[in-house]
Structures are given as C-alpha cells and as structure tokens.
Short mmCIF file of C-alpha atoms in Angstrom, two decimals:
data_model
loop_
_atom_site.label_atom_id
_atom_site.label_comp_id
_atom_site.label_asym_id
_atom_site.label_seq_id
_atom_site.Cartn_x
_atom_site.Cartn_y
_atom_site.Cartn_z
CA MET A 26 -207.08 19.22 48.21
CA ILE A 27 -204.48 17.73 45.86
CA GLU A 28 -201.74 19.79 47.49
CA GLU A 29 -202.71 18.42 50.91
CA LYS A 30 -202.45 14.82 49.68
CA GLN A 31 -199.05 15.52 48.09
CA GLU A 32 -197.90 17.19 51.30
CA GLU A 33 -199.10 14.20 53.33
CA LYS A 34 -197.17 11.81 51.06
CA LEU A 35 -194.05 13.97 51.28
CA CYS A 36 -194.34 14.17 55.04
CA GLU A 37 -194.77 10.39 55.21
CA LYS A 38 -191.64 9.83 53.09
CA VAL A 39 -189.60 12.29 55.14
CA GLU A 40 -190.80 10.59 58.32
CA GLN A 41 -189.77 7.18 56.94
CA SER A 42 -186.32 8.46 56.01
CA TYR A 43 -185.73 10.03 59.42
CA HIS A 44 -186.98 6.89 61.12
CA LEU A 45 -184.42 4.77 59.26
CA LEU A 46 -181.54 7.22 59.62
CA GLY A 47 -182.39 7.83 63.26
CA LYS A 48 -181.72 4.22 64.20
CA LYS A 49 -178.54 3.80 66.14
CA TRP A 50 -175.54 2.73 64.04
CA ILE A 51 -177.18 3.21 60.62
CA GLY A 52 -175.21 6.37 59.84
CA LEU A 53 -171.90 4.81 60.85
CA ILE A 54 -172.57 1.67 58.81
CA LEU A 55 -173.27 3.82 55.76
CA TYR A 56 -170.15 5.85 56.48
CA THR A 57 -167.99 2.70 56.47
CA LEU A 58 -169.45 1.59 53.12
CA LYS A 59 -169.30 4.92 51.31
CA ASP A 60 -165.89 4.42 49.68
CA GLU A 61 -165.80 0.69 48.94
CA PRO A 62 -167.50 -2.63 49.71
CA LYS A 63 -166.67 -4.22 53.05
CA ARG A 64 -167.02 -7.64 54.62
CA PHE A 65 -169.13 -8.01 57.76
CA SER A 66 -166.03 -8.36 59.92
CA GLU A 67 -164.51 -5.18 58.45
CA ILE A 68 -167.63 -3.19 59.28
CA ALA A 69 -167.57 -4.64 62.81
CA THR A 70 -163.91 -3.62 63.17
CA TYR A 71 -164.66 -0.03 62.11
CA ILE A 72 -167.48 0.22 64.67
CA PRO A 73 -166.14 -1.66 67.72
CA ASN A 74 -169.02 -0.86 70.11
CA LEU A 75 -171.59 -2.31 67.72
CA SER A 76 -172.60 -5.87 68.57
CA LYS A 77 -172.64 -8.41 65.76
CA ARG A 78 -176.31 -9.13 66.39
CA VAL A 79 -177.30 -5.47 65.97
CA LEU A 80 -174.97 -5.08 62.97
CA ASN A 81 -176.71 -8.02 61.32
CA GLU A 82 -180.14 -6.47 62.05
CA ARG A 83 -179.14 -3.07 60.69
CA ILE A 84 -177.60 -4.52 57.53
CA LYS A 85 -180.83 -6.48 56.93
CA GLU A 86 -182.84 -3.27 57.33
CA LEU A 87 -180.57 -1.46 54.88
CA GLU A 88 -180.87 -4.37 52.43
CA ASP A 89 -184.67 -4.40 52.77
CA SER A 90 -184.69 -0.64 52.10
CA GLY A 91 -182.63 -1.08 48.93
CA ILE A 92 -179.71 0.92 50.31
CA VAL A 93 -177.18 -1.90 50.73
CA ILE A 94 -176.66 -5.01 48.65
CA ARG A 95 -175.06 -8.27 49.74
CA ASN A 96 -172.53 -9.64 47.25
CA VAL A 97 -171.35 -13.25 47.45
CA ILE A 98 -167.91 -13.63 45.85
CA ALA A 99 -167.38 -17.18 44.63
CA ASP A 100 -163.58 -17.25 45.06
CA ARG A 101 -161.91 -19.66 47.38
CA PRO A 102 -162.69 -19.06 50.17
CA ILE A 103 -166.18 -17.78 49.45
CA ARG A 104 -166.61 -14.22 50.75
CA THR A 105 -169.57 -11.97 51.34
CA GLU A 106 -169.24 -8.23 50.96
CA TYR A 107 -171.71 -5.43 51.45
CA SER A 108 -171.84 -2.40 49.21
CA LEU A 109 -174.08 0.57 48.58
CA THR A 110 -176.68 0.53 45.85
CA LYS A 111 -177.24 3.62 43.71
CA LYS A 112 -179.89 4.63 46.24
CA GLY A 113 -177.37 4.17 49.05
CA THR A 114 -174.67 6.12 47.24
CA GLU A 115 -177.03 9.05 46.79
CA LEU A 116 -177.92 8.89 50.46
CA THR A 117 -174.27 8.98 51.55
CA LYS A 118 -173.74 12.02 49.34
CA ALA A 119 -176.49 13.75 51.32
CA LEU A 120 -174.92 12.59 54.59
CA THR A 121 -171.67 14.32 53.58
CA TYR A 122 -173.31 17.59 54.62
CA PHE A 123 -173.71 16.17 58.14
CA GLU A 124 -170.04 15.15 58.16
CA ASN A 125 -169.02 18.66 57.17
CA TRP A 126 -171.29 20.14 59.83
CA ALA A 127 -169.83 17.80 62.47
CA GLU A 128 -166.27 18.77 61.51
CA LYS A 129 -167.11 22.43 61.85
CA TRP A 130 -169.34 22.44 64.92
CA LEU A 131 -168.65 19.39 67.08
#
C-alpha cells in the first residue's frame, strides 16, 4: 500500500516535469540560459520565431516553477536579466543528454 502511494507521487512528479518541459519553447529558453544570464531581448534574439508574448509567458512559468530567476541590475540604465536557479542548472545538466542524443541521431 505504501509503495503504491509512493509510486503515485513519483508518477505525478514525472508527469508535472514532462508537462512543463513539453511546452513549446521551454527547452530552447533553458538552452539559451545554461551558460550565463541573458536579458529578455537576448533570449528573443536567440529564438527568432518565438513571439515576445509567448516568451514572457514561458519565462513567468519558469519563474513560478523556481527554475529561472529575474535579476534587476540597478546600474544606469536599469537592466533586467534572467538566470537559472540551482534547480534550473540541475535541469539543464539533465537536458545535456538530449543535446547529445540530438547531435548523434538527428
């Protein structure tokens, strides 16, 4: 009985992760942020077919999930950058396997 409940929780978590990662553009947004923080316009430049409205929605979802953090830099002019949290960095490490697979098979 306990095993079934643990299995249900695991399945639920896996389903949540696939639901988030399965959304269009999420993987590419994470890919652009994996090496260094980027401004909104830089992310948009890296993914030219992504509308600014959808980019804004996806970044909000990633922020709400604790994967991306918004950093306001109080220099002149004030800038906003997006970077990966520890949770996001660990996720992009896992996504590296997909990158390697794509290089080999696609």
